[in-house]
Short mmCIF file of C-alpha atoms in Angstrom, two decimals:
data_model
loop_
_atom_site.label_atom_id
_atom_site.label_comp_id
_atom_site.label_asym_id
_atom_site.label_seq_id
_atom_site.Cartn_x
_atom_site.Cartn_y
_atom_site.Cartn_z
CA MET A 1 245.70 84.87 73.68
CA GLU A 2 244.47 81.49 74.85
CA GLU A 3 241.99 81.69 77.72
CA TYR A 4 239.75 78.97 79.11
CA LYS A 5 236.84 78.94 81.54
CA TYR A 6 236.70 75.18 81.88
CA SER A 7 238.99 72.21 82.37
CA ASP A 8 238.37 68.74 80.96
CA LYS A 9 237.53 67.50 84.46
CA GLU A 10 234.96 70.24 85.01
CA ILE A 11 233.10 69.26 81.83
CA GLN A 12 232.97 65.65 82.91
CA ASN A 13 231.65 66.78 86.29
CA GLU A 14 228.74 68.65 84.77
CA LYS A 15 225.52 67.70 86.55
CA HIS A 16 221.96 67.47 85.25
CA LEU A 17 218.86 67.44 87.43
CA SER A 18 216.98 64.19 86.85
CA VAL A 19 214.35 61.93 88.38
CA LEU A 20 214.91 58.20 88.85
CA ASN A 21 211.58 56.34 88.99
CA VAL A 22 211.18 53.48 91.45
CA PRO A 23 207.90 51.60 90.86
CA VAL A 24 206.16 50.18 93.94
CA GLU A 25 203.82 47.20 93.60
CA ILE A 26 202.34 45.47 96.64
CA PRO A 27 199.76 42.72 96.04
CA VAL A 28 196.79 43.09 98.37
CA ALA A 29 196.77 39.28 98.65
CA GLU A 30 200.16 39.51 100.38
CA ILE A 31 198.83 42.07 102.86
CA GLU A 32 195.84 39.82 103.52
CA LYS A 33 198.13 36.84 104.05
CA GLN A 34 200.39 38.66 106.50
CA ILE A 35 197.49 40.10 108.48
CA ASN A 36 195.95 36.64 108.83
CA ASN A 37 199.31 35.24 109.89
CA LYS A 38 199.62 37.84 112.63
CA ILE A 39 196.03 38.11 113.83
CA LYS A 40 195.15 34.64 115.09
CA GLY A 41 192.89 33.15 117.72
CA LEU A 42 192.00 35.29 120.72
CA ILE A 43 191.78 39.01 119.92
CA TYR A 44 190.08 40.39 123.01
CA ASP A 45 189.61 39.12 126.58
CA ASP A 46 187.44 40.81 129.23
CA ASN A 47 187.59 38.66 132.35
CA SER A 48 185.93 40.98 134.86
CA TYR A 49 182.28 41.55 135.68
CA GLU A 50 183.14 44.78 137.47
CA ASP A 51 184.90 46.77 134.74
CA GLU A 52 183.20 49.16 132.35
CA ASN A 53 181.01 50.60 135.15
CA ASN A 54 180.10 47.16 136.51
CA ASP A 55 178.69 45.98 133.22
CA ASN A 56 178.22 42.50 134.74
CA LEU A 57 179.75 41.01 131.61
CA LYS A 58 182.75 38.93 130.68
CA ALA A 59 183.73 38.35 127.06
CA LYS A 60 186.25 36.70 124.79
CA VAL A 61 186.60 37.39 121.04
CA TRP A 62 188.28 35.07 118.52
CA LYS A 63 188.92 35.25 114.81
CA ILE A 64 187.20 32.14 113.44
CA SER A 65 188.16 32.25 109.74
CA PRO A 66 190.51 34.25 107.50
CA ILE A 67 190.11 38.00 107.27
CA LYS A 68 189.28 39.11 103.73
CA VAL A 69 190.88 42.26 102.37
CA VAL A 70 189.87 44.29 99.34
CA ALA A 71 191.60 47.51 98.27
CA ILE A 72 189.73 50.31 96.54
CA ASP A 73 191.72 53.41 95.59
CA SER A 74 193.52 54.41 98.83
CA SER A 75 191.28 52.44 101.22
CA PHE A 76 191.17 48.88 102.50
CA LEU A 77 187.92 47.04 103.15
CA PHE A 78 188.25 44.30 105.77
CA GLU A 79 185.75 41.59 106.49
CA VAL A 80 186.47 40.03 109.90
CA PRO A 81 184.51 36.96 111.09
CA LEU A 82 184.47 36.62 114.89
CA LYS A 83 183.26 34.17 117.49
CA ILE A 84 182.30 35.77 120.79
CA TRP A 85 181.81 34.14 124.17
CA VAL A 86 179.88 36.09 126.77
CA SER A 87 179.21 35.37 130.41
CA ALA A 88 176.38 37.67 131.55
CA GLY A 89 174.92 38.26 134.97
CA TYR A 90 171.18 37.93 135.23
CA LYS A 91 168.40 38.53 137.72
CA VAL A 92 164.84 37.31 137.08
CA SER A 93 161.75 36.89 139.24
CA PRO A 94 159.44 34.23 137.78
CA LEU A 95 156.34 33.57 139.83
CA GLY A 96 157.58 35.99 142.46
CA MET A 97 160.79 34.08 143.02
CA THR A 98 164.01 36.04 142.44
CA MET A 99 166.74 34.12 140.66
CA SER A 100 170.18 35.47 139.83
CA GLY A 101 173.51 34.18 138.62
CA TYR A 102 175.62 34.02 135.48
CA LYS A 103 174.99 32.37 132.18
CA ASP A 104 177.31 31.78 129.22
CA THR A 105 176.51 32.08 125.54
CA GLU A 106 178.40 32.00 122.25
CA PHE A 107 177.54 33.68 118.99
CA SER A 108 179.21 34.90 115.79
CA ILE A 109 179.36 38.20 113.92
CA ARG A 110 180.98 39.46 110.74
CA ILE A 111 182.47 42.97 110.98
CA ARG A 112 183.17 45.18 107.98
CA LEU A 113 185.97 47.68 108.51
CA ILE A 114 187.23 50.52 106.34
CA SER A 115 190.83 51.67 106.62
CA LYS A 116 192.16 54.80 104.94
CA ILE A 117 195.90 54.82 104.29
CA GLY A 118 198.26 57.78 104.37
CA ILE A 119 202.01 58.40 104.60
CA THR A 120 203.64 61.08 106.71
CA PRO A 121 206.71 63.11 105.60
CA SER A 122 208.75 60.96 108.03
CA TRP A 123 207.73 57.85 106.03
CA GLN A 124 205.36 56.52 108.68
CA ILE A 125 202.32 54.63 107.40
CA HIS A 126 199.20 55.74 109.20
CA SER A 127 195.87 54.06 108.68
CA GLU A 128 192.59 55.12 110.23
CA THR A 129 190.32 52.12 110.59
CA TYR A 130 186.70 52.31 111.64
CA VAL A 131 183.78 49.91 111.78
CA ASP A 132 181.46 50.33 108.84
CA SER A 133 178.88 47.74 109.87
CA TYR A 134 178.47 44.26 111.30
CA ASP A 135 176.05 41.37 110.91
CA TRP A 136 174.89 38.81 113.46
CA LEU A 137 175.69 35.36 112.12
CA THR A 138 174.20 33.85 115.27
CA GLU A 139 172.60 35.91 118.04
CA PRO A 140 173.40 35.88 121.75
CA ASN A 141 170.75 34.24 123.89
CA ILE A 142 170.42 33.32 127.57
CA ARG A 143 167.52 31.21 128.85
CA VAL A 144 166.79 30.82 132.55
CA ALA A 145 163.85 28.85 133.90
CA GLY A 146 162.26 28.84 130.50
CA ILE A 147 162.61 32.58 130.10
CA ASN A 148 164.70 34.18 127.31
CA ILE A 149 166.81 36.98 128.77
CA PRO A 150 167.57 39.67 126.11
CA ILE A 151 171.30 40.49 126.15
CA LYS A 152 171.72 41.52 122.51
CA GLY A 153 171.63 45.22 123.40
CA MET A 154 174.09 44.69 126.24
CA VAL A 155 176.44 42.78 123.93
CA SER A 156 176.10 45.44 121.21
CA ARG A 157 177.16 48.12 123.66
CA MET A 158 180.08 45.98 124.76
CA LEU A 159 181.14 45.44 121.17
CA SER A 160 180.87 49.14 120.30
CA LYS A 161 183.09 50.03 123.26
CA ASN A 162 185.72 47.49 122.30
CA PHE A 163 185.84 47.63 118.52
CA ASP A 164 188.89 49.90 118.84
CA LYS A 165 190.90 46.89 120.07
CA ILE A 166 190.18 45.19 116.75
CA THR A 167 190.76 48.30 114.63
CA ASP A 168 194.02 49.03 116.50
CA ALA A 169 195.23 45.51 115.72
CA ILE A 170 194.36 46.00 112.04
CA ASP A 171 196.13 49.41 111.93
CA GLU A 172 199.22 47.91 113.54
CA GLN A 173 199.40 45.12 110.97
CA VAL A 174 198.84 47.46 108.01
CA ALA A 175 201.67 49.72 109.20
CA SER A 176 204.05 46.83 109.87
CA ASN A 177 203.38 45.28 106.45
CA LEU A 178 203.85 48.51 104.50
CA GLU A 179 207.33 49.47 105.67
CA LEU A 180 208.10 51.76 102.76
CA LYS A 181 210.92 53.59 104.52
CA LYS A 182 213.22 50.55 104.51
CA SER A 183 212.51 49.96 100.85
CA ALA A 184 213.03 53.64 100.01
CA GLU A 185 216.35 53.67 101.90
CA LEU A 186 217.42 50.62 99.91
CA ALA A 187 216.57 52.33 96.62
CA TRP A 188 218.19 55.60 97.81
CA ASN A 189 221.49 53.86 98.52
CA ILE A 190 221.41 51.74 95.37
CA ALA A 191 220.85 54.88 93.28
CA ARG A 192 224.18 56.26 94.55
CA GLN A 193 226.18 53.37 93.10
CA PRO A 194 228.05 54.27 89.88
CA VAL A 195 226.78 52.39 86.82
CA MET A 196 229.06 51.45 83.93
CA LEU A 197 227.19 52.77 80.88
CA ALA A 198 229.68 52.10 78.09
CA LYS A 199 232.82 50.08 78.69
CA GLU A 200 234.38 50.97 75.34
CA TYR A 201 234.10 54.66 76.24
CA ASP A 202 234.94 54.17 79.95
CA THR A 203 231.69 56.02 80.64
CA TRP A 204 230.05 55.87 84.07
CA LEU A 205 226.75 57.24 85.32
CA VAL A 206 226.76 58.65 88.83
CA ILE A 207 223.63 59.92 90.59
CA MET A 208 223.77 62.30 93.54
CA PRO A 209 220.27 62.06 95.07
CA THR A 210 218.88 65.18 96.69
CA GLY A 211 215.21 64.48 97.45
CA VAL A 212 212.40 61.94 97.36
CA GLU A 213 208.80 62.23 96.29
CA MET A 214 206.04 59.68 95.94
CA THR A 215 202.60 59.33 94.47
CA PRO A 216 199.75 58.25 96.78
CA LEU A 217 199.31 54.51 97.25
CA LEU A 218 196.39 53.51 95.07
CA SER A 219 194.94 50.11 94.29
CA LYS A 220 194.31 48.81 90.80
CA ASN A 221 193.42 45.19 90.03
CA ASN A 222 193.92 44.48 93.74
CA ILE A 223 197.54 45.62 93.67
CA LEU A 224 198.69 48.65 95.60
CA ARG A 225 200.79 50.79 93.30
CA SER A 226 202.87 53.89 93.67
CA VAL A 227 205.97 55.48 92.19
CA ILE A 228 208.85 56.75 94.27
CA GLY A 229 210.82 59.46 92.50
CA ILE A 230 214.44 59.94 93.55
CA LYS A 231 215.44 63.41 92.44
CA GLY A 232 219.11 64.12 91.99
CA TYR A 233 221.90 65.19 89.72
CA THR A 234 223.21 62.82 87.06
CA GLN A 235 226.82 63.00 86.13
CA THR A 236 228.53 61.28 83.20
CA ILE A 237 232.14 60.53 84.05
CA THR A 238 234.85 59.13 81.78
CA SER A 239 237.14 57.02 83.93
CA ALA A 240 239.12 53.82 83.51
CA VAL A 241 238.30 52.91 87.12
CA LYS A 242 235.00 52.96 88.98
CA PRO A 243 234.33 56.46 90.35
CA PRO A 244 233.82 56.84 94.09
CA MET A 245 230.26 56.67 95.37
CA PRO A 246 228.82 60.09 96.32
CA ALA A 247 228.93 60.87 100.02
CA ALA A 248 226.19 59.18 102.03
CA GLN A 249 223.16 61.21 103.02
CA LYS A 250 220.27 60.05 105.12
CA LEU A 251 216.91 59.54 103.44
CA PRO A 252 215.18 62.95 103.36
CA ASP A 253 211.58 63.64 104.30
CA LEU A 254 208.99 62.41 101.84
CA ARG A 255 206.94 64.70 99.64
CA ILE A 256 203.64 63.36 98.30
CA VAL A 257 202.87 64.46 94.74
CA GLU A 258 200.14 63.63 92.27
CA LYS A 259 202.66 62.56 89.64
CA VAL A 260 206.36 61.75 89.66
CA GLN A 261 208.08 63.19 86.60
CA ASP A 262 209.95 60.76 84.35
CA ASP A 263 212.48 63.34 83.25
CA PHE A 264 215.85 61.58 83.27
CA LYS A 265 218.90 63.11 81.64
CA ILE A 266 222.23 61.57 80.75
CA GLY A 267 224.97 63.80 79.43
CA LEU A 268 226.60 62.51 76.24
CA ILE A 269 229.98 63.96 75.48
CA SER A 270 231.80 64.08 72.16
CA LEU A 271 235.15 65.73 71.91
CA VAL A 272 237.49 66.90 69.20
CA SER A 273 241.04 67.96 69.90
CA TYR A 274 242.20 71.27 68.45
CA GLU A 275 244.87 69.40 66.49
CA ASP A 276 242.34 67.04 64.90
CA ALA A 277 239.93 69.89 64.12
CA ALA A 278 242.74 71.91 62.50
CA ARG A 279 243.86 68.89 60.49
CA LEU A 280 240.32 68.29 59.19
CA ALA A 281 239.91 71.95 58.28
CA THR A 282 243.29 72.17 56.54
CA ARG A 283 242.39 69.12 54.48
CA GLN A 284 239.20 70.87 53.29
CA PHE A 285 241.03 73.94 52.08
CA ALA A 286 244.21 72.31 50.74
CA GLY A 287 245.14 73.65 47.29
CA GLU A 288 241.99 75.74 46.93
CA LYS A 289 242.29 79.37 45.78
CA PHE A 290 239.78 82.07 46.67
CA SER A 291 239.34 85.04 44.29
CA PHE A 292 238.22 88.59 45.08
CA LEU A 293 237.09 91.59 43.01
CA GLY A 294 236.59 89.60 39.83
CA GLY A 295 239.88 87.72 40.09
CA LYS A 296 242.03 90.78 40.76
CA TYR A 297 243.18 89.28 44.05
CA SER A 298 243.41 85.69 45.28
CA VAL A 299 244.62 83.81 48.32
CA GLU A 300 245.22 80.22 49.28
CA VAL A 301 244.91 78.75 52.79
CA THR A 302 248.16 77.02 53.67
CA SER A 303 247.63 76.13 57.32
CA ILE A 304 245.09 76.28 60.10
CA GLU A 305 245.58 76.26 63.86
CA MET A 306 242.90 76.46 66.55
CA TYR A 307 242.63 77.26 70.24
CA GLY A 308 240.13 78.68 72.68
CA GLN A 309 239.50 82.14 74.04
CA ASN A 310 236.81 81.77 76.70
CA ASP A 311 233.60 80.91 74.78
CA ARG A 312 235.05 81.55 71.32
CA LEU A 313 237.14 79.40 69.04
CA VAL A 314 240.11 81.21 67.54
CA ILE A 315 241.17 80.16 64.04
CA LYS A 316 244.66 81.11 62.93
CA ALA A 317 244.76 80.75 59.13
CA GLY A 318 247.98 80.98 57.13
CA LEU A 319 247.49 82.64 53.71
CA LYS A 320 249.60 83.05 50.62
CA GLY A 321 248.89 84.86 47.38
CA SER A 322 247.90 88.50 47.03
CA ILE A 323 248.46 88.69 50.78
CA SER A 324 250.73 86.42 52.77
CA GLY A 325 250.79 85.86 56.49
CA ASP A 326 248.44 84.83 59.28
CA ILE A 327 244.95 86.10 59.93
CA TYR A 328 242.85 85.42 63.03
CA LEU A 329 239.10 84.79 63.10
CA LYS A 330 236.87 84.12 66.12
CA GLY A 331 233.52 82.34 66.25
CA ILE A 332 231.15 80.66 68.66
CA PRO A 333 231.08 76.85 68.40
CA TYR A 334 227.75 75.02 68.75
CA TYR A 335 226.27 71.60 68.13
CA ASP A 336 223.79 71.57 65.26
CA PRO A 337 221.28 68.75 65.86
CA ALA A 338 219.99 68.96 62.28
CA THR A 339 223.37 68.12 60.74
CA GLN A 340 224.80 66.44 63.87
CA GLN A 341 227.93 68.50 63.39
CA LEU A 342 230.02 70.82 65.46
CA SER A 343 229.65 74.16 63.70
CA LEU A 344 230.53 77.85 64.10
CA LYS A 345 228.42 80.98 64.12
CA SER A 346 229.25 84.68 64.14
CA LEU A 347 232.71 83.97 62.70
CA ASP A 348 234.50 87.24 62.10
CA TYR A 349 237.97 88.66 61.95
CA ASP A 350 239.76 89.39 65.17
CA LEU A 351 239.91 93.13 65.79
CA ASP A 352 243.66 93.37 65.32
CA THR A 353 243.42 91.35 62.10
CA LYS A 354 240.61 93.56 60.85
CA ASN A 355 242.59 96.73 61.54
CA SER A 356 245.60 95.31 59.73
CA ILE A 357 243.55 94.20 56.71
CA VAL A 358 241.93 97.61 56.41
CA ARG A 359 245.37 99.14 55.91
CA THR A 360 246.85 96.51 53.61
CA ALA A 361 244.14 94.37 51.99
CA GLY A 362 240.74 95.95 52.35
CA TRP A 363 239.47 93.82 49.47
CA LEU A 364 239.60 90.78 51.80
CA LEU A 365 236.91 92.37 53.97
CA GLN A 366 234.62 93.03 51.00
CA GLY A 367 234.46 89.39 50.01
CA GLN A 368 232.75 86.49 51.70
CA PHE A 369 235.89 84.84 53.00
CA SER A 370 234.85 84.77 56.67
CA ARG A 371 231.34 83.54 55.77
CA MET A 372 232.82 80.82 53.59
CA MET A 373 235.14 79.79 56.42
CA GLU A 374 232.19 79.69 58.82
CA LYS A 375 230.14 77.54 56.46
CA ARG A 376 232.88 75.03 55.91
CA MET A 377 234.28 74.86 59.45
CA VAL A 378 232.15 71.86 60.45
CA PHE A 379 233.24 68.76 62.30
CA PRO A 380 231.18 65.55 62.32
CA VAL A 381 230.55 64.48 65.93
CA GLY A 382 227.07 62.98 65.47
CA GLY A 383 228.56 59.52 65.04
CA GLN A 384 230.22 59.69 68.44
CA ILE A 385 227.01 60.84 70.08
CA ALA A 386 224.86 58.23 68.28
CA ASP A 387 227.28 55.42 69.17
CA ALA A 388 227.37 56.53 72.79
CA LYS A 389 223.58 56.74 72.93
CA ASN A 390 223.12 53.28 71.38
CA THR A 391 225.67 51.72 73.69
CA ILE A 392 224.09 53.31 76.75
CA GLN A 393 220.61 52.28 75.59
CA LYS A 394 221.73 48.65 75.38
CA THR A 395 223.07 48.90 78.93
CA LEU A 396 219.90 50.48 80.26
CA ALA A 397 217.66 47.91 78.58
CA ASN A 398 218.24 45.55 81.51
CA TYR A 399 221.20 46.42 83.74
CA LYS A 400 221.60 44.21 86.80
CA VAL A 401 223.07 46.23 89.65
CA THR A 402 222.98 43.34 92.11
CA ASP A 403 220.69 40.42 92.92
CA GLY A 404 217.09 41.60 92.83
CA VAL A 405 217.98 45.09 91.60
CA VAL A 406 217.70 46.02 87.92
CA VAL A 407 217.96 49.34 86.11
CA LYS A 408 215.68 49.64 83.09
CA GLY A 409 215.38 52.68 80.90
CA ILE A 410 214.84 54.08 77.47
CA LEU A 411 216.46 57.16 75.97
CA SER A 412 214.42 59.14 73.50
CA ASP A 413 215.37 62.68 72.54
CA ILE A 414 218.78 64.25 72.07
CA VAL A 415 218.79 67.84 73.34
CA PRO A 416 221.84 70.05 72.69
CA ASP A 417 223.39 71.65 75.74
CA LYS A 418 226.54 73.57 74.93
CA VAL A 419 230.00 73.39 73.40
CA TYR A 420 232.76 73.91 75.93
CA LEU A 421 236.32 74.94 75.19
CA THR A 422 239.03 73.45 77.37
CA PRO A 423 242.80 73.64 77.02
CA LYS A 424 242.88 70.48 74.89
CA HIS A 425 239.45 69.85 73.41
CA LEU A 426 236.23 71.12 71.96
CA TYR A 427 233.52 69.38 74.00
CA SER A 428 230.03 68.97 72.52
CA VAL A 429 227.63 68.10 75.34
CA VAL A 430 224.08 66.94 74.63
CA PHE A 431 221.38 65.49 76.84
CA ALA A 432 219.89 62.11 76.15
CA THR A 433 216.50 62.40 77.80
CA GLY A 434 214.16 59.57 78.65
CA LYS A 435 212.78 57.47 81.48
CA VAL A 436 214.85 55.29 83.80
CA ASN A 437 213.38 52.92 86.38
CA LEU A 438 215.09 51.23 89.29
CA LYS A 439 213.29 47.95 89.90
CA VAL A 440 213.86 46.49 93.35
CA ASP A 441 212.40 43.08 94.25
CA GLY A 442 211.74 44.27 97.79
CA LEU A 443 209.35 46.88 96.42
CA LYS A 444 207.25 44.36 94.49
CA GLY A 445 205.95 42.63 97.55
CA ILE A 446 206.13 42.56 101.31
#
């Protein structure tokens, strides 16, 4: 009896867990440029003598030249040149005369900041910036009635209390210029778009993303680099029209990993109809006689039919000669990567056939007829698979999805999966494994 576990549609809907790599490259020079564009002129303004426990000090802080940024591993080093104006209250008593009032002074410093970058599971960039050191380019000085009034310590305390206003501004600009979530959402949605892999085969690649992971942002040659890995199921679909895009899902939480795997799988399908397989097999055996027991008995194969019974291929062979009629054999089909052929293993007589032969033609069981049938029941499908792989490789070499978005990949190994029996075909499914990148212009810069 014919029995099938799978339909043609189910085979074409088979899914393979894969990882789509999305390289991230952000030049540090671009971050530096954006920070300098945003942080201009006046950074801090203290216009009260009474605040900060009546510190008797007013101050203004300006950026006087571009901020320099250097990235080392996962940290930024900032060099921030500042001009500072201070109005300080004084009280002196030269020659027994008390004098008081306010005096202004200007001076310059260069601050060195260190900022450590991290990313939360909710895709938020968080940077922790702190002052590493600072140098006096010019020192603060107030002179009243020929007397130098030391205010450097007072100014240092004021600076230490207010450095957080500068570091907060730096943190804000780092976060706003590393908006990875928007870029990841763009890549996530682009990955869901069906890609035409081979027009001549009407073959489409569909990815159903399920999760996102990312390597830490690290700098090399003053470029911040990372890899976003979109994990999902790849599906190879044969369709004359573009398949529907998988249902939308919001970008999931991020998982930071040391390395994103480059394990991408594309299912390659070759198929042979039962009619074609039977015709090829019949042609092999046409006119050939098989002898048994030293030529005492002989048979000739006159016809072959095939169909499926769950995971086994049933071969109905018509014989004439010392025995005439139909015999049934069953075997397990598999794809042999060495010969690139669809072959059979464990081919043996069906139980009913075996019982019948025992009674009427036991000599047929003593020969090697079933083994010979198994050895010669091979169907070349390697050409289909090789052609499909080559065509898909050409597509993946540089596939433009839309402006600024390119798929690039290389397929390496062919890994057998399984042979499936459906009501009409023998399906040989293999994996083409390799690495596939989704290059998005928005992820190359800010």
